[in-house]
JSON list of C-alpha atoms in Angstrom, two decimals:
[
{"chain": "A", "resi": 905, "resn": "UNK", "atom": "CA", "xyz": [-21.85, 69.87, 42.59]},
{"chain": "A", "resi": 906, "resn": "UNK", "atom": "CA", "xyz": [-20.45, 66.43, 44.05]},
{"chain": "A", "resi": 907, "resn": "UNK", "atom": "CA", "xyz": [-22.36, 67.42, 47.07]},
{"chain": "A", "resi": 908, "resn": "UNK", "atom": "CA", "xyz": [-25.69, 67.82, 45.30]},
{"chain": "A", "resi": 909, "resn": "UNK", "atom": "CA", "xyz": [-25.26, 64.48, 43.55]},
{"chain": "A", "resi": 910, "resn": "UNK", "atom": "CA", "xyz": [-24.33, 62.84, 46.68]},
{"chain": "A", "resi": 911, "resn": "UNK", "atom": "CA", "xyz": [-27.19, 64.02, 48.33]},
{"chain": "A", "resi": 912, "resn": "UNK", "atom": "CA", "xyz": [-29.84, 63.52, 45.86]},
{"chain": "A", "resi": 913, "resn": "UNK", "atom": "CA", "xyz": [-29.18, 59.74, 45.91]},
{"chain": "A", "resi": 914, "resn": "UNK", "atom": "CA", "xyz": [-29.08, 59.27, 49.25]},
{"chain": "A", "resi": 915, "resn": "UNK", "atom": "CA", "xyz": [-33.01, 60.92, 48.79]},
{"chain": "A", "resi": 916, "resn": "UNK", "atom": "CA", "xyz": [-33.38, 57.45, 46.72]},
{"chain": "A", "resi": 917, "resn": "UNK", "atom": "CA", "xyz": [-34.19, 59.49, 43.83]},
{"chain": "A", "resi": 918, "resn": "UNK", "atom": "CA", "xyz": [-35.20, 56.49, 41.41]},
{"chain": "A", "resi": 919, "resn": "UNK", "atom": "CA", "xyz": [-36.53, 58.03, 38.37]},
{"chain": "A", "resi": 920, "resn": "UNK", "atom": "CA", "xyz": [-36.13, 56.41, 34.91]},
{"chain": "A", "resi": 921, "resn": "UNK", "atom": "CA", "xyz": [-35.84, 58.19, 31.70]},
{"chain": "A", "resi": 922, "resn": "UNK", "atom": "CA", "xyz": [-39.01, 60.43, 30.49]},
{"chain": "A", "resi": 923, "resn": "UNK", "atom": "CA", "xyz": [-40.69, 59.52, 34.24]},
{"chain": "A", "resi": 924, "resn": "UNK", "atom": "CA", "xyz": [-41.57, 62.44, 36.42]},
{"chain": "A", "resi": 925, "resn": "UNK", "atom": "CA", "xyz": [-43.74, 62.28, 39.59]},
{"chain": "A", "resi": 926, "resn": "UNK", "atom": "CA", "xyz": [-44.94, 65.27, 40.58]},
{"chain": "A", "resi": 927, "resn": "UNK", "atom": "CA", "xyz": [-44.08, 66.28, 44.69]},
{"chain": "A", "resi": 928, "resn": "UNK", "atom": "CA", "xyz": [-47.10, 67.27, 46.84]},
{"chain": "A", "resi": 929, "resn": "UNK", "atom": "CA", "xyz": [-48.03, 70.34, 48.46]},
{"chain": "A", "resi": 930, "resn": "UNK", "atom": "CA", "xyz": [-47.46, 73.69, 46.95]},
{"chain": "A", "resi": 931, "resn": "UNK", "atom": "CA", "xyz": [-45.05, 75.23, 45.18]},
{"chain": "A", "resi": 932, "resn": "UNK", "atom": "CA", "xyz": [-44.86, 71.85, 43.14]},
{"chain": "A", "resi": 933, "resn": "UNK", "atom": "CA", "xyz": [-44.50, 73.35, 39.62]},
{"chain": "A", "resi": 934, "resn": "UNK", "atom": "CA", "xyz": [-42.77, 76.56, 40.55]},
{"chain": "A", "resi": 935, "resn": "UNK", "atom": "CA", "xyz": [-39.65, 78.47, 38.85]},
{"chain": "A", "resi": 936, "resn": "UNK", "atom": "CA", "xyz": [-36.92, 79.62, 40.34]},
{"chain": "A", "resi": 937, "resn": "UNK", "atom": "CA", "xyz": [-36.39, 83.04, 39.72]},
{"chain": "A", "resi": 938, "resn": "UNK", "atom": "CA", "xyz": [-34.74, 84.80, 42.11]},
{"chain": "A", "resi": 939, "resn": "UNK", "atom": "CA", "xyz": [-33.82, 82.49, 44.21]},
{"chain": "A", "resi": 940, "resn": "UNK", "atom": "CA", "xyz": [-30.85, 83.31, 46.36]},
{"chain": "A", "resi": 941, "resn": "UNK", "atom": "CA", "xyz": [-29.08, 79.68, 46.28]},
{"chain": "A", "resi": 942, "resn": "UNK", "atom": "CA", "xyz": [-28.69, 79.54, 42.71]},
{"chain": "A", "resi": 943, "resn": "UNK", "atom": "CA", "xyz": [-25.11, 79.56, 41.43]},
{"chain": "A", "resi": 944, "resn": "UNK", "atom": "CA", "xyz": [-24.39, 80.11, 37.57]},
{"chain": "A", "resi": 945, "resn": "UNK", "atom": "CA", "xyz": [-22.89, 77.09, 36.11]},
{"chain": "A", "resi": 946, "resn": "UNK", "atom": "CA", "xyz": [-19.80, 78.71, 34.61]},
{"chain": "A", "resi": 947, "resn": "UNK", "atom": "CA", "xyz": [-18.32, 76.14, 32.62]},
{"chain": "A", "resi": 948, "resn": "UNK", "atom": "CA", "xyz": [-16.24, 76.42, 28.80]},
{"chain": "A", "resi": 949, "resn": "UNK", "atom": "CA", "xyz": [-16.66, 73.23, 26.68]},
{"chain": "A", "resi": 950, "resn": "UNK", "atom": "CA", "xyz": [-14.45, 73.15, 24.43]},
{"chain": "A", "resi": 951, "resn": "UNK", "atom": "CA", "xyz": [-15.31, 69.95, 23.21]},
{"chain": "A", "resi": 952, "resn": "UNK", "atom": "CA", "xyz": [-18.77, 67.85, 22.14]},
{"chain": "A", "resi": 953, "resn": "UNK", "atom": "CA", "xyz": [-20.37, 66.91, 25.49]},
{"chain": "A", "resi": 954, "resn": "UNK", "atom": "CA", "xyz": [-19.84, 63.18, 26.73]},
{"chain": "A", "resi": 955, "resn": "UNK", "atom": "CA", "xyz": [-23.50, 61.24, 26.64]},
{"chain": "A", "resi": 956, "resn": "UNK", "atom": "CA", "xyz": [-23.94, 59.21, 29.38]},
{"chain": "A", "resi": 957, "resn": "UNK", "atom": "CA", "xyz": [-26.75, 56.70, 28.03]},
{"chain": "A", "resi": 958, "resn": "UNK", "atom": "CA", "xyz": [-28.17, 56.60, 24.88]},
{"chain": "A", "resi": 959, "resn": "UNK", "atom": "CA", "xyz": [-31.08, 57.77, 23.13]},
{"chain": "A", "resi": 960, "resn": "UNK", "atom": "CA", "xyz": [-33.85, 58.12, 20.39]},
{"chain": "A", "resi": 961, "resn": "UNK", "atom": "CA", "xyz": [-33.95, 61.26, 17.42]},
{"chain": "A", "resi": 962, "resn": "UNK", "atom": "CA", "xyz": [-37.02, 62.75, 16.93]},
{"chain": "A", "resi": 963, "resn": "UNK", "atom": "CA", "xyz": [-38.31, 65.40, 14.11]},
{"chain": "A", "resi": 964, "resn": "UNK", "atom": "CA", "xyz": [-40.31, 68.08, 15.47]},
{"chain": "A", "resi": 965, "resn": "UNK", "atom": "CA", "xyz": [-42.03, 69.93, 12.37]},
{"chain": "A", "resi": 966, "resn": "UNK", "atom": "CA", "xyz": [-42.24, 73.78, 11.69]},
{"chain": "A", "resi": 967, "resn": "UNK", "atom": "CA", "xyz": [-46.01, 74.60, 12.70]},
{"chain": "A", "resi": 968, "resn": "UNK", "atom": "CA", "xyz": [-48.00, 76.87, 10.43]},
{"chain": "A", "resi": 969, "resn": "UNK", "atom": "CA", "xyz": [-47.04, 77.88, 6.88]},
{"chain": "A", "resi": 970, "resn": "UNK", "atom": "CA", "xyz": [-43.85, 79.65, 7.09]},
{"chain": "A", "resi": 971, "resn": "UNK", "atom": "CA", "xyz": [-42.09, 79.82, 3.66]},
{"chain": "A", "resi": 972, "resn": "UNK", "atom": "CA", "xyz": [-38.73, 79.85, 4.92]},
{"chain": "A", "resi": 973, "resn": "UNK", "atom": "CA", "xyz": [-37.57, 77.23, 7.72]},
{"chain": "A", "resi": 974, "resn": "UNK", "atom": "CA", "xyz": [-34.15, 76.79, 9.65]},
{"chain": "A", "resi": 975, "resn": "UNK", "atom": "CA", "xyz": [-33.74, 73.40, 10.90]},
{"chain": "A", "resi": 976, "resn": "UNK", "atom": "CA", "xyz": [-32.04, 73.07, 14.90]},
{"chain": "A", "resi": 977, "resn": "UNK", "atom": "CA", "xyz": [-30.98, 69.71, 16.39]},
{"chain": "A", "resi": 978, "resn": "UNK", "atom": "CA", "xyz": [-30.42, 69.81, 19.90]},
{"chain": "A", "resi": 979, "resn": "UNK", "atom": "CA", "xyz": [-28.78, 67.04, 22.14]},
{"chain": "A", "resi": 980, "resn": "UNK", "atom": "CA", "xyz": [-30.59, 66.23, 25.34]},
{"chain": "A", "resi": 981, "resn": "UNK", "atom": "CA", "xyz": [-29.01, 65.06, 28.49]},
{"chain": "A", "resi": 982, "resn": "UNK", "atom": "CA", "xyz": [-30.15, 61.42, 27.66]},
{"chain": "A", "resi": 983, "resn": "UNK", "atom": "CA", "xyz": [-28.36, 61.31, 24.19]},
{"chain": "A", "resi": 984, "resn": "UNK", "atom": "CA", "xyz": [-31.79, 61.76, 22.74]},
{"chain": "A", "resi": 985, "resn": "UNK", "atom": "CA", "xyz": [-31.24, 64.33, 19.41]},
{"chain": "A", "resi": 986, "resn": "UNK", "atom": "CA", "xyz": [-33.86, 66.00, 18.84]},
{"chain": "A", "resi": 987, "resn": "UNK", "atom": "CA", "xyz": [-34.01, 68.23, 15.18]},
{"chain": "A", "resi": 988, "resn": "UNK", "atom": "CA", "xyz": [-36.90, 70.79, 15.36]},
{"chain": "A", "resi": 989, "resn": "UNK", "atom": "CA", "xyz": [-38.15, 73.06, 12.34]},
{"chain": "A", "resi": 990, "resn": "UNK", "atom": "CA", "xyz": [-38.67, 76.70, 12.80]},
{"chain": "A", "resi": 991, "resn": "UNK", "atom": "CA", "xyz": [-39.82, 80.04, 10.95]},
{"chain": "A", "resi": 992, "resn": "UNK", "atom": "CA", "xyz": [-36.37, 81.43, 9.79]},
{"chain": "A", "resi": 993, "resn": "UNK", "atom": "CA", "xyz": [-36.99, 84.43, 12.45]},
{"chain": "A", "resi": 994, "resn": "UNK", "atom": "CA", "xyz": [-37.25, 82.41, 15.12]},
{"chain": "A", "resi": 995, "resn": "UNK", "atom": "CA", "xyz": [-35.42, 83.97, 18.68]},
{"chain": "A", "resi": 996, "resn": "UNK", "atom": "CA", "xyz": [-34.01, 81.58, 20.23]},
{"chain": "A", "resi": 997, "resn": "UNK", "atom": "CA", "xyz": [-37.07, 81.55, 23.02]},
{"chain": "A", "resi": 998, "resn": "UNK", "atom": "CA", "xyz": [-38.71, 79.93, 20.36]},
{"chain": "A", "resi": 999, "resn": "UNK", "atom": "CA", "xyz": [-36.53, 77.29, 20.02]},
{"chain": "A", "resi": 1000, "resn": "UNK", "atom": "CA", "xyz": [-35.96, 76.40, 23.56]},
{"chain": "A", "resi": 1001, "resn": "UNK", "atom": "CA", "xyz": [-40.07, 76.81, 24.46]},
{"chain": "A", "resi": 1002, "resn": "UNK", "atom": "CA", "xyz": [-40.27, 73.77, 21.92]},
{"chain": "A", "resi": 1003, "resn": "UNK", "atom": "CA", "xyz": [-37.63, 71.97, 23.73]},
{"chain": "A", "resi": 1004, "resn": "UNK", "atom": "CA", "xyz": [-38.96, 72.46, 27.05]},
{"chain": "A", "resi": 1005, "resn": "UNK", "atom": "CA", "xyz": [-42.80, 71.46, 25.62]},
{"chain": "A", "resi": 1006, "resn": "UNK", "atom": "CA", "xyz": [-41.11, 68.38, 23.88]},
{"chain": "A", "resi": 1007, "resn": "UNK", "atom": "CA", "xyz": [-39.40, 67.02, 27.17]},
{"chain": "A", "resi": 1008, "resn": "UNK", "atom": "CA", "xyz": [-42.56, 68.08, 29.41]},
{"chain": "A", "resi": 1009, "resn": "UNK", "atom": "CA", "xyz": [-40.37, 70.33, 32.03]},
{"chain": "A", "resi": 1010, "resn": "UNK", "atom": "CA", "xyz": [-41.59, 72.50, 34.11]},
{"chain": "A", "resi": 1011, "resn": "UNK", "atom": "CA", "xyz": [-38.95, 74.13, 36.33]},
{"chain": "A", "resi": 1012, "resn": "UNK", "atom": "CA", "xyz": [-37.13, 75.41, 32.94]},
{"chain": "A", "resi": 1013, "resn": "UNK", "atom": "CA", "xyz": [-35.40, 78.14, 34.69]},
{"chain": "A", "resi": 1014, "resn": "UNK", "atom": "CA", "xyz": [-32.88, 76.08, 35.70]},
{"chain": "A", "resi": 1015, "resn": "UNK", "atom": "CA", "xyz": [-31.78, 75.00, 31.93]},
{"chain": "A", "resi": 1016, "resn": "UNK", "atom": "CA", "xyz": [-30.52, 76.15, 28.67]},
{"chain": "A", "resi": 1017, "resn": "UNK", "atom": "CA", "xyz": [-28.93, 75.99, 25.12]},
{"chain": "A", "resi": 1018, "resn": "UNK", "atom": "CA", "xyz": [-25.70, 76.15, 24.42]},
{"chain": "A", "resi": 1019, "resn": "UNK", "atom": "CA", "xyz": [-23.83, 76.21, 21.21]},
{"chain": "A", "resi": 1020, "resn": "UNK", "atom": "CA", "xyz": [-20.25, 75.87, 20.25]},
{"chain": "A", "resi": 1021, "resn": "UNK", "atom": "CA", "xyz": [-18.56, 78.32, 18.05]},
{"chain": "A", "resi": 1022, "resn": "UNK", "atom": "CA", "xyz": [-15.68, 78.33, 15.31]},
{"chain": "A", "resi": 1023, "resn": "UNK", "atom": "CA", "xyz": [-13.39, 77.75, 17.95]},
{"chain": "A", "resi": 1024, "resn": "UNK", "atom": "CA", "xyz": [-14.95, 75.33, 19.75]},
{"chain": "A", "resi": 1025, "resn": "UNK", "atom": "CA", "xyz": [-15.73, 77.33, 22.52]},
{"chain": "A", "resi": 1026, "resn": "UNK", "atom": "CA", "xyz": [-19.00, 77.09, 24.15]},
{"chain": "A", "resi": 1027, "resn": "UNK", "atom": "CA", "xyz": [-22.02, 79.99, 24.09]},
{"chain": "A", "resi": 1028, "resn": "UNK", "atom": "CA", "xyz": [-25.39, 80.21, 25.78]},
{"chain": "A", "resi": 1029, "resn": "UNK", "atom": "CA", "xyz": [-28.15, 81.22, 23.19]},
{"chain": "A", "resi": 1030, "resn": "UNK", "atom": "CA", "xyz": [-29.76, 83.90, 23.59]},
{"chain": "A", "resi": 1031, "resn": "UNK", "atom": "CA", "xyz": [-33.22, 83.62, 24.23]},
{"chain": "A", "resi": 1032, "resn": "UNK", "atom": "CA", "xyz": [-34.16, 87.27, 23.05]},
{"chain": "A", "resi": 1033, "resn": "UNK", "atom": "CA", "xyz": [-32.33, 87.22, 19.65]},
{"chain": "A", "resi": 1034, "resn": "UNK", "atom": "CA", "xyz": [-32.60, 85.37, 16.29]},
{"chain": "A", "resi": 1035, "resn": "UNK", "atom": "CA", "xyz": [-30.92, 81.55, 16.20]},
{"chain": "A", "resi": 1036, "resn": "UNK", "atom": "CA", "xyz": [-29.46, 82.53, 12.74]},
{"chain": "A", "resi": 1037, "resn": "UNK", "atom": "CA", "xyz": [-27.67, 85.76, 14.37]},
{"chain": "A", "resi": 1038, "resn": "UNK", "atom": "CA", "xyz": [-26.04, 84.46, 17.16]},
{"chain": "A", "resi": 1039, "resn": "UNK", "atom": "CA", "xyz": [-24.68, 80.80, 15.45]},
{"chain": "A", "resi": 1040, "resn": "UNK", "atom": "CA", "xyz": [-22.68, 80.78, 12.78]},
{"chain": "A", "resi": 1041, "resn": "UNK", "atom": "CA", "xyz": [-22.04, 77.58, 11.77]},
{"chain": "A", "resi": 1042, "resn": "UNK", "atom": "CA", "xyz": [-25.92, 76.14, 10.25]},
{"chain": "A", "resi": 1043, "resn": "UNK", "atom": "CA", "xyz": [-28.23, 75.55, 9.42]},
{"chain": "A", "resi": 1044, "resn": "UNK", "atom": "CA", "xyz": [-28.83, 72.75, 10.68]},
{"chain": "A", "resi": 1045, "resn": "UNK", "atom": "CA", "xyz": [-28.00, 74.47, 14.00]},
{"chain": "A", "resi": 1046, "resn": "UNK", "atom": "CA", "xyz": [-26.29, 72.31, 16.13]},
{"chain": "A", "resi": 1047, "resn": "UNK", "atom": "CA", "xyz": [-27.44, 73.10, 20.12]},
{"chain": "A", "resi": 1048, "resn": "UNK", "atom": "CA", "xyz": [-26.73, 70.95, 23.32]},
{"chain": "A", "resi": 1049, "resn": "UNK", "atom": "CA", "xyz": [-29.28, 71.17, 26.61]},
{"chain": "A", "resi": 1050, "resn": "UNK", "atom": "CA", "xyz": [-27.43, 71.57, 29.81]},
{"chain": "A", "resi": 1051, "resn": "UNK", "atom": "CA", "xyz": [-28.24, 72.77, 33.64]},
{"chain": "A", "resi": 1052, "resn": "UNK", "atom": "CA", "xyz": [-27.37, 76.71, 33.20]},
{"chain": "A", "resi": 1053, "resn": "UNK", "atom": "CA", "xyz": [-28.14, 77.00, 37.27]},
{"chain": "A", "resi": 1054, "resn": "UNK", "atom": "CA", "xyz": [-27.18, 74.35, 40.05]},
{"chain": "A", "resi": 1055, "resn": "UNK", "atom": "CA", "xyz": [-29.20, 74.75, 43.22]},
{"chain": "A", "resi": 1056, "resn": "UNK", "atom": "CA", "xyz": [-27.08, 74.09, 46.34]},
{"chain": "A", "resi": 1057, "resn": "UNK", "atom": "CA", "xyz": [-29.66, 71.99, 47.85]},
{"chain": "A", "resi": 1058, "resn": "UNK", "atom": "CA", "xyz": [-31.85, 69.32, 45.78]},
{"chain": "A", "resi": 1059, "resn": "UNK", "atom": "CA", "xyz": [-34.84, 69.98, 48.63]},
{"chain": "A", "resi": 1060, "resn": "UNK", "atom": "CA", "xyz": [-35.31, 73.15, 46.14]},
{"chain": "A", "resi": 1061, "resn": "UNK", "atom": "CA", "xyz": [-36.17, 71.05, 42.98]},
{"chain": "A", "resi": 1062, "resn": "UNK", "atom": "CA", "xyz": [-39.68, 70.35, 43.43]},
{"chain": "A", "resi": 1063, "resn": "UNK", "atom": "CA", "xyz": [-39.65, 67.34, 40.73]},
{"chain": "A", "resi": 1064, "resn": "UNK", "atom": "CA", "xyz": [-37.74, 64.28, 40.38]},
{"chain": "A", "resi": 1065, "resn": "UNK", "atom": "CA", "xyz": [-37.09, 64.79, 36.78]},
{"chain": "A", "resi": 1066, "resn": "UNK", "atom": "CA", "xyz": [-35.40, 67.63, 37.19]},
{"chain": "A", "resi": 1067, "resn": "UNK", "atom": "CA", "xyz": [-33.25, 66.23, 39.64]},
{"chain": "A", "resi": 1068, "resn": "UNK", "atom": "CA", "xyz": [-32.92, 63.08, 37.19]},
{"chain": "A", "resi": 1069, "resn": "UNK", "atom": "CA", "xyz": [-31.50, 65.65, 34.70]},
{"chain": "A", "resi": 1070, "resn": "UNK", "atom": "CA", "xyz": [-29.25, 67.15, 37.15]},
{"chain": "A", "resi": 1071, "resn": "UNK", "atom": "CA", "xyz": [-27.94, 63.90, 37.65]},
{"chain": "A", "resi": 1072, "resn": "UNK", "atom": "CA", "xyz": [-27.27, 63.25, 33.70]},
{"chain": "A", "resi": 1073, "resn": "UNK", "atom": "CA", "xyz": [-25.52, 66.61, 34.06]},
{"chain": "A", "resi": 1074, "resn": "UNK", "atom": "CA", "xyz": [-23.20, 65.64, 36.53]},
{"chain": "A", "resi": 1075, "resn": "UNK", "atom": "CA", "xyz": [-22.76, 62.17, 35.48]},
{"chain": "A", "resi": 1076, "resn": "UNK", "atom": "CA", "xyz": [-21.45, 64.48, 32.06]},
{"chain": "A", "resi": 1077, "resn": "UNK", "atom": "CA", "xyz": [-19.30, 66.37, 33.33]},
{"chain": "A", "resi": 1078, "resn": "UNK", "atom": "CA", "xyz": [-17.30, 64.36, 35.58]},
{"chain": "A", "resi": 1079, "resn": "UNK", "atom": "CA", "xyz": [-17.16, 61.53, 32.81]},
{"chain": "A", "resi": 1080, "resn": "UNK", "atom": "CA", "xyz": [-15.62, 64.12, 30.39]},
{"chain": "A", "resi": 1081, "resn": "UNK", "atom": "CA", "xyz": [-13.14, 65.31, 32.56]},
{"chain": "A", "resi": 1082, "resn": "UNK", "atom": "CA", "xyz": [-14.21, 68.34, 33.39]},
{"chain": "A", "resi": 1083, "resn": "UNK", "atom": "CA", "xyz": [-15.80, 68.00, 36.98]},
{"chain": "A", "resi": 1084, "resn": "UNK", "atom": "CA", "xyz": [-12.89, 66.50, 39.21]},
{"chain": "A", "resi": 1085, "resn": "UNK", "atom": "CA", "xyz": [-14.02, 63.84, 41.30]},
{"chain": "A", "resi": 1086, "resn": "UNK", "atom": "CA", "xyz": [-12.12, 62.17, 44.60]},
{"chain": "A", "resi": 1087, "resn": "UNK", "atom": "CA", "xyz": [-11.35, 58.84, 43.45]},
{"chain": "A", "resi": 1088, "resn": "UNK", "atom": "CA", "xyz": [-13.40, 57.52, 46.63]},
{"chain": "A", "resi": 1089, "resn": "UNK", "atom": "CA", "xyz": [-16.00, 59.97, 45.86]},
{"chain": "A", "resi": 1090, "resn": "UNK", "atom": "CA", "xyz": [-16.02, 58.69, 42.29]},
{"chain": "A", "resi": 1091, "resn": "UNK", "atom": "CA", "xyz": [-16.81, 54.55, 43.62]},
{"chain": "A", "resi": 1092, "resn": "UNK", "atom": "CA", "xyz": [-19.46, 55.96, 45.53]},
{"chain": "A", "resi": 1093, "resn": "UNK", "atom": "CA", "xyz": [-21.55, 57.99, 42.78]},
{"chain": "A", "resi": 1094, "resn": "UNK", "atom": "CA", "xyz": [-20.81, 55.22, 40.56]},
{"chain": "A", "resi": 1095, "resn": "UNK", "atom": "CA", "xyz": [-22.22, 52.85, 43.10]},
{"chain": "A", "resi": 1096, "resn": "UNK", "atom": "CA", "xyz": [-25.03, 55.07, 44.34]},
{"chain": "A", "resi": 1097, "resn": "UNK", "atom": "CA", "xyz": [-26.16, 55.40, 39.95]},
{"chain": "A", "resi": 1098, "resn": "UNK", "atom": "CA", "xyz": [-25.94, 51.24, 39.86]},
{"chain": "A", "resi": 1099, "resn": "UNK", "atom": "CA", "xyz": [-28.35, 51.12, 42.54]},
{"chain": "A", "resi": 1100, "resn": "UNK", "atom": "CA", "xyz": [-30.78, 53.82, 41.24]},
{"chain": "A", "resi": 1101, "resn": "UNK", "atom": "CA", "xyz": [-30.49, 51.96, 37.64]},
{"chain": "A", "resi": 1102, "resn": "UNK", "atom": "CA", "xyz": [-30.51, 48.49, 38.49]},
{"chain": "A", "resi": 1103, "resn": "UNK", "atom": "CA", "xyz": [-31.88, 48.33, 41.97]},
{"chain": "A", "resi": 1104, "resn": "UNK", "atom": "CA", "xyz": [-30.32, 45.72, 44.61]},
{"chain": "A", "resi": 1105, "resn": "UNK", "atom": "CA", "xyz": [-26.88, 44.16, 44.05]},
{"chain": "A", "resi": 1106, "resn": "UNK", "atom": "CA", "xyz": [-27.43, 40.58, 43.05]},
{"chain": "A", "resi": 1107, "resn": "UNK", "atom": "CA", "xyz": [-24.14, 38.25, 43.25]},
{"chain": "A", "resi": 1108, "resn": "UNK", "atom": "CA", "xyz": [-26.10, 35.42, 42.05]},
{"chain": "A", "resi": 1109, "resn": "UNK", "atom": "CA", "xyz": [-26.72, 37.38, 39.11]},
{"chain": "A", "resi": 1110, "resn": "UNK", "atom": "CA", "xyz": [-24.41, 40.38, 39.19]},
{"chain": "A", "resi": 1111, "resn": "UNK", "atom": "CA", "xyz": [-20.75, 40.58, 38.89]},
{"chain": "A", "resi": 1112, "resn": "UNK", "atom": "CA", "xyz": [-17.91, 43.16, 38.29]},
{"chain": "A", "resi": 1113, "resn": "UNK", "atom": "CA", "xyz": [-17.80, 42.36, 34.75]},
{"chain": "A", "resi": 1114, "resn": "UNK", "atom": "CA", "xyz": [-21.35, 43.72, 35.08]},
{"chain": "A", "resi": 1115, "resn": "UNK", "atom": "CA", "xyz": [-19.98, 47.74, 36.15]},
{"chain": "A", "resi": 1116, "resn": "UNK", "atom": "CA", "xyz": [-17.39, 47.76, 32.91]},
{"chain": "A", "resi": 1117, "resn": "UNK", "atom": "CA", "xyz": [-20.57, 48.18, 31.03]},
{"chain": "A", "resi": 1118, "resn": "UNK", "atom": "CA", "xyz": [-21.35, 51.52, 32.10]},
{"chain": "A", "resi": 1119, "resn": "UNK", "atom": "CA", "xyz": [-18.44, 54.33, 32.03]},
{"chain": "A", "resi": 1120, "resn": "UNK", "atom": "CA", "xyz": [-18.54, 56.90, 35.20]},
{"chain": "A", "resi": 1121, "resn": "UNK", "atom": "CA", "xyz": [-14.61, 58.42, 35.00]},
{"chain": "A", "resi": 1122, "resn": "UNK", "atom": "CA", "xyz": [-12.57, 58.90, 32.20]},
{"chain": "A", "resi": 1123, "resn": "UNK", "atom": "CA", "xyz": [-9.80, 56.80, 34.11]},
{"chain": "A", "resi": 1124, "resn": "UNK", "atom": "CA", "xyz": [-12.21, 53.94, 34.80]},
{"chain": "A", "resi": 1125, "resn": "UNK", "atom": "CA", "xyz": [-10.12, 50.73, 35.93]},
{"chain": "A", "resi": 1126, "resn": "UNK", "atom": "CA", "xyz": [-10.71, 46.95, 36.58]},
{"chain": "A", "resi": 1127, "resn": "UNK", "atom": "CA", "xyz": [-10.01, 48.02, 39.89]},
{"chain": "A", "resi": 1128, "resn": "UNK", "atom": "CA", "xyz": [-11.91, 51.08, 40.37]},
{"chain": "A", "resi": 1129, "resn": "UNK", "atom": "CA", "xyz": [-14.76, 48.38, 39.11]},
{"chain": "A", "resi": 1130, "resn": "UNK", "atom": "CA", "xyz": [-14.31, 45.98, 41.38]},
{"chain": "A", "resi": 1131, "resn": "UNK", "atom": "CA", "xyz": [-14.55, 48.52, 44.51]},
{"chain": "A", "resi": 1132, "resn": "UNK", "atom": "CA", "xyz": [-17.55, 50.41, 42.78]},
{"chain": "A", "resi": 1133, "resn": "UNK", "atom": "CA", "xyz": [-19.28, 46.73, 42.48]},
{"chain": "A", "resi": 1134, "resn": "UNK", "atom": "CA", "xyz": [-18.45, 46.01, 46.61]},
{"chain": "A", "resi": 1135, "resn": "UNK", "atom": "CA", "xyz": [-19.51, 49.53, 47.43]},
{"chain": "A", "resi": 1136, "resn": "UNK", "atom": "CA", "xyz": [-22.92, 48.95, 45.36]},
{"chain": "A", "resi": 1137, "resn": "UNK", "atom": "CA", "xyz": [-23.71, 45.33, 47.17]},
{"chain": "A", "resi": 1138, "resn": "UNK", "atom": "CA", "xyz": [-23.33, 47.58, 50.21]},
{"chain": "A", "resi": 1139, "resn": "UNK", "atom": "CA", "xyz": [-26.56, 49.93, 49.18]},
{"chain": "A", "resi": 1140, "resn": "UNK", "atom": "CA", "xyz": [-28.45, 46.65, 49.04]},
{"chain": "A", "resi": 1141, "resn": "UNK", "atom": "CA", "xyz": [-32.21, 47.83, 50.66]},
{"chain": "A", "resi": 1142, "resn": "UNK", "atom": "CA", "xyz": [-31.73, 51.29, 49.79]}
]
C-alpha cells in the first residue's frame, strides 16, 4: 500500500477534491471485476476512521412516495457526511448505488460500506440484504466509505479520482495508526501530498510552521516537520 502511494505521486497525480479527468483511450470507465491484481483490503477498525481534510454534509431525499423511510449517513473519504433517505426495505445496493451516483464514480468495484458494530468492530454491508438487518445500531445508520480492493499497480485505475480517493485512504490509515509507515517513508508521502496540495515549495512564502498545519502520522514532530518541509522544497518542478 506504501508502494502504491509512492508511486501514484511520482505519476504527479494532482487532482483536487470532486475533480476527475477522465484518461484516454479505451477501457477508460471500466470495472474491475476479475482482475487478478486485486488484493482484499483486510483491515478491523475498531475505532471511528481518522478524516484527513474536511468536508461539507449533504441531505439526499427518499425518491418516490414511500411511507416508511430509514435515514443512512455515510462518511466519505473527504470528511464530507453525507445522510441519504431510503424506502425502509432498502438492500444495502440501494444505498451504496446512491452513494456512488452522489460522488460521480465510476470504477465502484473497488469501494464499499462499512459499518461498525456493538463492539466496535468493523463490517462490510452487504449489498444483497436489507440495511435494517445487517446494522443494529439506527436508524440513523451510521456507514463509512472506504477502498474494499487495493490494486497493486495505480496504471490499473483508469481515473484520477479514484486514485485521489485511494490516496485519502491511505493518508487514513497511516494517520490513524493502523498502516505502519518507515519514518523516512513517512517525510516523503508527507512531502510528496504538500506538493500535490500546494504545488511548488515557496521559502519566501512557505515555512515549517506551514507543514504543522496538516497532520500525516500520529507521532508527527517539530522535527519530522522540518525534514518533511526540506524534502518538499526538493519536489520543486514536479
Amino acid at each position: 500500500m506504501i508502494g502504491f502511494l509512492r508511486r501514484t505521486f511520482s505519476r504527479r497525480s494532482r487532482i483536487q477534491t470532486g475533480e476527475r479527468v477522465e484518461q484516454d483511450g479505451p477501457g477508460g470507465g471500466g470495472g474491475v471485476s476479475g482482475n487478478p491484481l486485486l488484493l482484499p483490503h483486510q483491515q478491523q477498525v475498531i475505532h471511528t476512521p481518522a478524516v484527513v481534510t474536511g468536508g461539507a454534509s449533504v441531505h439526499i431525499p427518499a425518491a418516490g412516495t414511500a411511507r416508511s423511510a430509514i435515514t443512512c449517513r455515510v462518511l466519505l473519504l473527504d470528511g464530507s457526511d453525507v445522510s441519504v433517505d431510503l424506502p425502509s426495505k432498502s438492500k444495502g445496493q440501494d444505498l451504496f448505488d446512491q452513494i456512488m451516483y452522489h460522488i460521480d464514480l465510476i470504477e465502484m468495484d473497488y469501494f464499499g460500506l462499512q459499518f461498525m458494530d456493538s463492539d466496535q468492530v468493523s463490517h462490510w454491508l452487504d449489498v444483497s440484504k436489507l440495511i435494517k438487518k445487517q446494522i443494529q445500531d439506527g436508524p440513523p445508520y451510521r456507514l463509512f466509505f472506504r477502498v474494499k480492493f487495493y490494486s497493486s499497480e495505480p496504471n490499473n485505475l483508469h481515473e484520477e479520482f479514484t486514485r485521489y480517493l485511494f490516496v485519502l485512504q491511505l493518508r487514513q490509515d497511516i494517520l490513524s495508526g493502523k498502516l505502519k509507515c518507515p519514518y523516512d517513508t513517512s517525510v516523503e508521502l508527507a512531502a510528496f501530498c504538500l506538493q500535490s496540495e500546494l504545488g511548488d515549495c515557496d521559502p519566501l512564502e512557505h515555512s515549517p510552521e506551514l507543514v504543522s498545519e496538516f497532520r500525516f502520522t500520529p507521532k508527527q514532530s517539530e522535527a519530522m516537520e522540518a525534514d518533511i518541509f526540506s524534502r518538499w522544497l526538493e519536489l520543486r518542478g514536479q
